Tab-separated table of C-alpha atoms and ligand atoms in Angstrom:
chain	number	residue	atom	x	y	z
A	164	MET	CA	-2.527	23.418	-18.266
A	165	SER	CA	-0.505	20.385	-19.362
A	166	MET	CA	0.203	17.420	-17.153
A	167	LEU	CA	3.857	18.471	-16.999
A	168	ASP	CA	2.865	21.958	-15.791
A	169	ASN	CA	0.681	20.332	-13.154
A	170	ALA	CA	3.567	18.146	-12.019
A	171	ILE	CA	5.944	21.089	-11.743
A	172	GLN	CA	3.440	23.254	-9.924
A	173	SER	CA	2.696	20.492	-7.446
A	174	ILE	CA	6.405	19.977	-6.667
A	175	GLN	CA	6.938	23.738	-6.326
A	176	ILE	CA	3.995	24.106	-3.945
A	177	GLY	CA	5.353	21.160	-1.958
A	178	MET	CA	8.718	22.858	-1.575
A	179	GLU	CA	7.144	26.187	-0.621
A	180	ASP	CA	5.204	24.445	2.133
A	181	PHE	CA	8.333	22.768	3.414
A	182	HIS	CA	10.021	26.125	3.701
A	183	GLU	CA	7.518	27.218	6.321
A	184	GLU	CA	8.579	24.416	8.702
A	185	ASP	CA	5.091	24.349	10.127
A	186	GLU	CA	3.810	20.875	11.113
A	187	ARG	CA	0.496	21.039	9.273
A	188	ARG	CA	2.148	22.386	6.175
A	189	VAL	CA	4.708	19.569	6.225
A	190	LEU	CA	1.769	17.252	5.716
A	191	SER	CA	0.510	19.099	2.657
A	192	ALA	CA	4.092	19.489	1.455
A	193	ILE	CA	4.589	15.716	1.292
A	194	ARG	CA	1.201	15.226	-0.369
A	195	ASN	CA	2.045	17.785	-3.061
A	196	LEU	CA	5.557	16.514	-3.618
A	197	TYR	CA	4.345	12.942	-4.031
A	198	ALA	CA	1.510	13.952	-6.336
A	199	GLY	CA	3.932	16.004	-8.436
A	200	ILE	CA	6.428	13.154	-8.827
A	201	LEU	CA	3.647	10.752	-9.871
A	202	LEU	CA	2.428	13.302	-12.436
A	203	LEU	CA	5.913	13.479	-13.956
A	204	PHE	CA	5.829	9.743	-14.603
A	205	LYS	CA	2.220	9.902	-15.791
A	206	TYR	CA	3.151	12.674	-18.207
A	207	LYS	CA	5.606	10.278	-19.847
A	208	LEU	CA	2.874	7.624	-20.142
A	209	GLN	CA	0.567	10.226	-21.655
A	210	GLN	CA	3.212	11.160	-24.225
A	211	LEU	CA	3.793	7.522	-25.143
A	212	SER	CA	0.080	6.760	-25.563
A	213	PRO	CA	-0.794	6.312	-29.248
A	214	ASP	CA	-2.958	9.016	-30.877
A	215	GLY	CA	-6.673	8.243	-30.678
A	216	SER	CA	-6.156	5.718	-27.853
A	217	ASP	CA	-7.781	8.043	-25.294
A	218	GLU	CA	-4.502	8.084	-23.320
A	219	ALA	CA	-4.570	4.316	-23.018
A	220	LEU	CA	-1.283	4.044	-21.092
A	221	LEU	CA	-2.679	6.258	-18.344
A	222	LYS	CA	-5.848	4.256	-17.790
A	223	THR	CA	-6.236	1.278	-15.498
A	224	LYS	CA	-8.689	-0.240	-17.944
A	225	VAL	CA	-7.647	-0.683	-21.563
A	226	LEU	CA	-9.992	-2.358	-24.079
A	227	PRO	CA	-9.506	-3.452	-27.677
A	228	ALA	CA	-11.565	-1.704	-30.394
A	229	ILE	CA	-11.679	-1.685	-34.198
A	230	ASP	CA	-10.342	1.466	-35.770
A	231	PRO	CA	-13.119	2.499	-38.257
A	232	ALA	CA	-10.558	4.028	-40.650
A	233	SER	CA	-8.059	1.176	-40.895
A	234	GLY	CA	-10.154	-1.748	-39.659
A	235	GLU	CA	-7.311	-2.751	-37.338
A	236	VAL	CA	-7.475	-3.581	-33.637
A	237	VAL	CA	-6.406	-0.700	-31.395
A	238	TRP	CA	-6.207	-0.526	-27.598
A	239	VAL	CA	-8.253	2.280	-26.092
A	240	GLY	CA	-8.366	3.590	-22.511
A	241	LYS	CA	-11.730	3.332	-20.766
A	242	GLY	CA	-13.164	5.141	-17.760
A	243	LYS	CA	-11.689	7.721	-15.433
A	244	LYS	CA	-9.500	5.515	-13.252
A	245	THR	CA	-5.815	6.186	-13.885
A	246	VAL	CA	-2.826	3.983	-13.155
A	247	GLU	CA	-1.374	3.649	-9.676
A	248	VAL	CA	2.229	3.329	-8.600
A	249	HIS	CA	2.826	-0.332	-9.411
A	250	ASP	CA	1.223	0.013	-12.871
A	251	ILE	CA	3.268	3.135	-13.566
A	252	ILE	CA	6.469	1.243	-12.712
A	253	ASP	CA	5.462	-1.864	-14.709
A	254	ARG	CA	4.452	0.089	-17.783
A	255	LEU	CA	7.488	2.403	-17.836
A	256	ASN	CA	9.717	-0.648	-17.361
A	257	THR	CA	8.279	-2.540	-20.300
A	258	LEU	CA	8.358	0.655	-22.381
A	259	GLY	CA	12.111	0.788	-21.898
A	260	VAL	CA	12.474	3.505	-19.252
A	261	ARG	CA	15.738	2.507	-17.524
A	262	GLY	CA	17.979	4.013	-14.882
A	263	VAL	CA	15.276	4.990	-12.411
A	264	ASP	CA	15.623	3.491	-8.921
A	265	TRP	CA	11.985	2.541	-8.337
A	266	LYS	CA	12.753	1.658	-4.699
A	267	LEU	CA	12.942	5.413	-4.089
A	268	LEU	CA	9.421	5.849	-5.466
A	269	ASN	CA	8.132	2.992	-3.318
A	270	ALA	CA	9.800	4.580	-0.284
A	271	LEU	CA	8.266	7.950	-1.160
A	272	GLN	CA	4.848	6.304	-1.367
A	273	GLY	CA	5.555	4.723	2.047
A	274	ILE	CA	6.267	8.158	3.578
A	275	ARG	CA	3.129	9.563	1.962
A	276	ASN	CA	1.044	6.702	3.408
A	277	ASP	CA	2.692	6.946	6.831
A	278	ILE	CA	1.838	10.626	7.239
A	279	GLU	CA	-1.824	9.865	6.566
A	280	HIS	CA	-1.829	7.473	9.540
A	281	TYR	CA	0.521	9.359	11.793
A	282	PHE	CA	-0.987	11.016	14.824
A	283	SER	CA	1.938	12.347	16.822
A	284	PRO	CA	4.017	15.232	15.416
A	285	LEU	CA	5.650	14.289	12.140
A	286	PRO	CA	9.433	14.442	12.365
A	287	ILE	CA	10.840	16.938	9.898
A	288	GLU	CA	13.483	14.353	8.909
A	289	ARG	CA	10.842	12.247	7.171
A	290	MET	CA	10.050	15.260	5.025
A	291	LYS	CA	13.729	15.632	4.191
A	292	GLU	CA	13.862	11.978	3.203
A	293	ALA	CA	10.863	12.540	0.910
A	294	ILE	CA	12.607	15.528	-0.702
A	295	ALA	CA	15.871	13.588	-1.126
A	296	ASN	CA	14.038	10.659	-2.749
A	297	SER	CA	12.151	13.048	-5.035
A	298	LEU	CA	15.308	14.830	-6.117
A	299	HIS	CA	17.051	11.561	-6.971
A	300	LEU	CA	13.999	10.419	-8.963
A	301	ILE	CA	13.806	13.750	-10.834
A	302	THR	CA	17.529	13.604	-11.651
A	303	GLN	CA	17.292	10.035	-12.915
A	304	PHE	CA	14.162	10.684	-14.946
A	305	CYS	CA	13.867	14.244	-16.317
A	306	GLU	CA	16.868	14.672	-18.547
A	307	PRO	CA	17.186	11.099	-19.890
A	308	HIS	CA	13.472	10.473	-20.431
A	309	LEU	CA	11.714	13.860	-20.716
A	310	ASP	CA	14.608	15.740	-22.269
A	311	GLU	CA	14.196	18.486	-19.685
A	312	ARG	CA	16.807	19.834	-17.262
A	313	PRO	CA	15.369	19.788	-13.718
A	314	VAL	CA	16.585	23.279	-12.836
A	315	GLU	CA	14.984	24.693	-15.979
A	316	ILE	CA	11.548	23.219	-15.422
A	317	LEU	CA	11.439	23.618	-11.615
A	318	GLY	CA	13.126	27.011	-11.411
A	319	GLN	CA	16.360	27.949	-9.627
A	320	GLU	CA	14.833	28.644	-6.216
A	321	CYS	CA	12.880	25.387	-5.942
A	322	TRP	CA	15.767	23.319	-7.288
A	323	ASP	CA	18.370	24.911	-4.990
A	324	LEU	CA	16.212	24.255	-1.948
A	325	MET	CA	15.726	20.625	-2.961
A	326	LEU	CA	19.465	20.243	-3.538
A	327	SER	CA	20.460	21.687	-0.180
A	328	VAL	CA	17.966	19.529	1.740
A	329	THR	CA	19.117	16.427	-0.150
A	330	THR	CA	22.792	17.119	0.499
A	331	VAL	CA	22.153	17.335	4.244
A	332	PHE	CA	19.921	14.263	4.285
A	333	ASP	CA	22.314	12.139	2.215
A	334	ALA	CA	25.192	13.081	4.538
A	335	GLU	CA	23.141	12.080	7.610
A	336	LEU	CA	22.135	8.817	5.969
A	337	ALA	CA	25.744	8.041	5.042
A	338	SER	CA	26.856	8.642	8.622
A	339	CYS	CA	24.115	6.290	9.915
A	340	GLN	CA	25.112	3.630	7.418
A	341	THR	CA	28.771	3.863	8.423
A	342	ASN	CA	27.708	3.364	12.027
A	343	LEU	CA	25.479	0.373	11.178
A	344	ARG	CA	28.175	-1.213	9.027
A	345	SER	CA	30.594	-1.077	11.984
A	346	VAL	CA	28.310	-3.262	14.121
A	347	GLU	CA	29.232	-6.915	14.452
A	348	TRP	CA	25.879	-8.414	13.473
A	349	PRO	CA	25.120	-11.908	14.799
A	350	PHE	CA	24.284	-13.275	11.335
A	351	GLN	CA	25.174	-12.433	7.747
A	352	GLU	CA	21.411	-12.194	7.070
A	353	VAL	CA	21.157	-9.230	9.474
A	354	LEU	CA	24.009	-7.414	7.724
A	355	ASP	CA	22.301	-8.107	4.386
A	356	ALA	CA	19.109	-6.523	5.783
A	357	MET	CA	20.831	-3.249	6.734
A	358	ASP	CA	19.097	-1.196	4.029
A	359	HIS	CA	15.723	-2.178	5.493
A	360	MET	CA	16.535	-1.096	9.054
A	361	VAL	CA	14.236	1.732	10.157
A	362	CYS	CA	13.103	3.357	13.407
A	363	PRO	CA	10.062	1.359	14.613
A	364	GLU	CA	8.443	4.611	15.812
A	365	CYS	CA	8.713	6.914	12.783
A	366	LYS	CA	10.069	4.537	10.079
A	367	SER	CA	13.036	6.849	9.395
A	368	ARG	CA	16.195	5.247	7.979
A	369	LEU	CA	18.271	7.606	10.124
A	370	ILE	CA	19.062	5.213	12.961
A	371	LYS	CA	22.354	4.450	14.651
A	372	ALA	CA	23.481	1.721	17.011
A	373	VAL	CA	24.013	3.352	20.416
A	374	GLU	CA	27.017	1.118	21.173
A	375	PRO	CA	28.397	-0.284	17.922
A	376	THR	CA	30.509	-2.733	19.978
A	377	ALA	CA	27.463	-4.289	21.704
A	378	HIS	CA	26.516	-7.836	20.768
A	379	ARG	CA	23.313	-9.638	19.860
A	380	ASP	CA	20.288	-8.438	21.863
A	381	ALA	CA	22.408	-5.894	23.773
A	382	ILE	CA	22.446	-3.825	20.562
A	383	THR	CA	20.080	-0.824	20.821
A	384	PHE	CA	19.306	1.957	18.376
A	385	MET	CA	18.767	5.695	18.555
A	386	CYS	CA	16.659	7.433	15.931
A	387	GLN	CA	18.281	10.640	14.637
A	388	SER	CA	14.868	11.743	13.416
A	389	CYS	CA	12.406	11.287	16.317
A	390	GLN	CA	15.015	10.568	19.010
A	391	SER	CA	13.336	7.394	20.232
A	392	GLU	CA	15.396	4.432	21.349
A	393	SER	CA	14.601	0.946	20.122
A	394	LEU	CA	15.578	-2.639	20.753
A	395	TYR	CA	17.501	-5.031	18.553
A	396	ILE	CA	14.516	-7.375	18.088
A	397	ASP	CA	12.219	-4.655	16.733
A	398	VAL	CA	14.685	-3.240	14.211
A	399	ALA	CA	16.259	-6.544	13.114
A	400	GLY	CA	12.954	-8.458	13.076
A	401	HIS	CA	11.331	-6.037	10.661
A	402	ALA	CA	14.425	-5.645	8.445
A	403	VAL	CA	15.354	-9.327	8.196
A	404	GLU	CA	11.736	-10.275	7.497
A	405	ILE	CA	11.617	-7.914	4.487
A	406	SER	CA	15.003	-8.858	3.095
A	407	MET	CA	14.402	-12.611	3.545
A	408	ALA	CA	10.993	-12.327	1.865
A	409	SER	CA	12.733	-11.567	-1.427
A	410	VAL	CA	15.357	-14.278	-0.809
A	411	ASN	CA	12.532	-16.758	-0.182
A	412	HIS	CA	10.700	-15.547	-3.271
A	413	TRP	CA	13.708	-16.454	-5.450
A	414	ARG	CA	14.203	-19.753	-3.667
A	415	ALA	CA	10.549	-20.676	-4.307
A	416	ARG	CA	10.966	-19.927	-8.025
A	417	GLN	CA	13.819	-22.412	-8.094
A	418	GLY	CA	11.789	-24.968	-6.180
A	419	ASP	CA	13.760	-24.566	-2.924
A	420	GLU	CA	12.338	-24.482	0.596
A	421	PRO	CA	12.234	-21.035	2.285
A	422	ALA	CA	15.407	-20.137	4.208
A	423	THR	CA	13.346	-18.844	7.153
A	424	CYS	CA	10.201	-19.796	9.027
A	425	ILE	CA	7.913	-17.960	11.446
A	426	CYS	CA	9.568	-17.925	14.850
A	427	PRO	CA	7.298	-19.497	17.505
A	428	GLU	CA	8.761	-17.084	20.053
A	429	CYS	CA	8.665	-13.615	18.412
A	430	SER	CA	6.374	-14.294	15.398
A	431	TYR	CA	8.717	-12.644	12.898
A	432	ASP	CA	9.471	-14.718	9.808
A	433	THR	CA	13.134	-14.642	10.771
A	434	LEU	CA	14.001	-18.081	12.134
A	435	LEU	CA	16.996	-19.036	9.989
A	436	VAL	CA	16.409	-22.671	9.105
A	437	HIS	CA	20.069	-23.370	8.312
A	438	GLU	CA	21.309	-21.790	11.552
A	439	ASN	CA	18.381	-23.177	13.565
A	440	GLU	CA	18.225	-19.800	15.300
A	441	CYS	CA	15.968	-16.761	15.087
A	442	ALA	CA	17.814	-13.706	13.741
A	443	ALA	CA	15.526	-11.421	15.766
A	444	CYS	CA	15.032	-13.039	19.207
A	445	PHE	CA	17.633	-15.868	19.101
A	446	PHE	CA	15.092	-18.595	19.797
A	447	GLU	CA	16.419	-22.056	18.893
A	448	PHE	CA	14.540	-25.293	18.281
A	449	GLU	CA	15.756	-28.038	20.601
A	450	TYR	CA	16.437	-30.357	17.667
A	451	ALA	CA	17.590	-29.372	14.186
A	452	HIS	CA	18.759	-32.829	13.134
A	453	CYS	CA	17.338	-36.309	13.571
A	454	GLU	CA	18.771	-37.989	16.646
A	455	TRP	CA	18.943	-41.294	14.780
A	456	CYS	CA	19.905	-40.645	11.166
A	457	GLU	CA	21.264	-37.074	11.556
A	458	GLU	CA	19.276	-35.770	8.571
A	459	ALA	CA	18.139	-32.131	8.903
A	460	LEU	CA	14.603	-32.002	10.320
A	461	SER	CA	11.837	-30.173	8.476
A	462	ILE	CA	10.192	-27.203	10.191
A	463	GLU	CA	7.182	-29.365	11.085
A	464	GLU	CA	9.451	-31.994	12.627
A	465	ARG	CA	11.361	-29.361	14.608
A	466	LEU	CA	8.068	-28.006	15.937
A	467	TYR	CA	6.294	-31.231	16.766
A	468	SER	CA	8.694	-34.188	17.003
A	469	GLU	CA	10.928	-35.293	19.832
A	470	GLY	CA	14.031	-35.071	17.667
A	471	THR	CA	13.308	-37.781	15.129
A	472	CYS	CA	12.574	-37.391	11.445
A	473	GLY	CA	9.337	-38.724	9.981
A	474	TYR	CA	11.149	-41.557	8.250
A	475	CYS	CA	12.880	-42.864	11.396
A	476	GLN	CA	9.734	-42.369	13.457
A	477	ASN	CA	7.749	-44.448	10.951
A	478	ARG	CA	10.294	-47.210	10.937
A	479	TYR	CA	10.327	-47.261	14.721
A	480	ASP	CA	6.508	-47.329	14.924
A	481	ARG	CA	6.340	-50.220	12.444
A	482	MET	CA	9.004	-52.142	14.364
A	483	MET	CA	7.137	-51.689	17.625
A	484	ALA	CA	3.892	-52.845	15.992
A	485	GLU	CA	5.395	-56.144	14.798
B	719	ZN	ZN1	12.196	7.635	14.743
B	720	ZN	ZN1	12.196	-15.041	17.099
B	721	ZN	ZN1	15.956	-39.855	10.963
């Protein structure tokens, strides 16, 4: 059986398991779905591997060898270990596969990993999210890059079920996002982190603010998936930390200081240096600027000084010593 047949079968089995709506089968459904999607991408890597390279693009380890016929250097796959998600993404990217939203694959991997460590009943909504992500990935990938129409390879029944689940999930997600967008967030950085807001209990993106008119730490959330209620600090802390990590990454590449630091109060990396306030718990340093020269204090100075910058403190110490 070809790798493509394996991929299709795995996705079909995943969807059959979902149909049963039985908790234990949901688990195997997500495993199969995820495995199937990965196989689709691996199939492309297999196809792109040069002849006689022992499927080099699929292998974690690739070594140079001399082709006995031509005497030229060729890259050959070694061992049994095959590429994992980040290699798959890297390789397909450099091979010119465009138009696939890899964030969806990362999110799918996240759901797959979560279910392995999840002990209480798995909310069915997480399964729906996995199906919706898979469908979007299949749509973006199959026809443009495999020259296959999804409905033709997966079969009408499997495809229709995926479509109907996705339609419902996407509508729920859109309604949650409309709700979250209507909240008056205390900082622009929290609004920018909206796509990373998830239920702290089940990690579902289907959360809504209970009172969209509430302010700051009075904002609470209700999960549409597992029905648990959560606090502003837990949702915003996690989301802002993730979104600021990429902001800080870009700043570092340009030689700039990070825009956030670890908050001494809540431990999230969400203390907005410019605002001198934590986006998660609203902790503020007593001093953000030097009392004497009014220069912005560094994080160290905010933590340990009595409101003076190192320069002024030095000058003062020297003066006192004279
Ligand atoms: Zn939840
Ligand atoms: Zn804090
Ligand atoms: Zn100063």
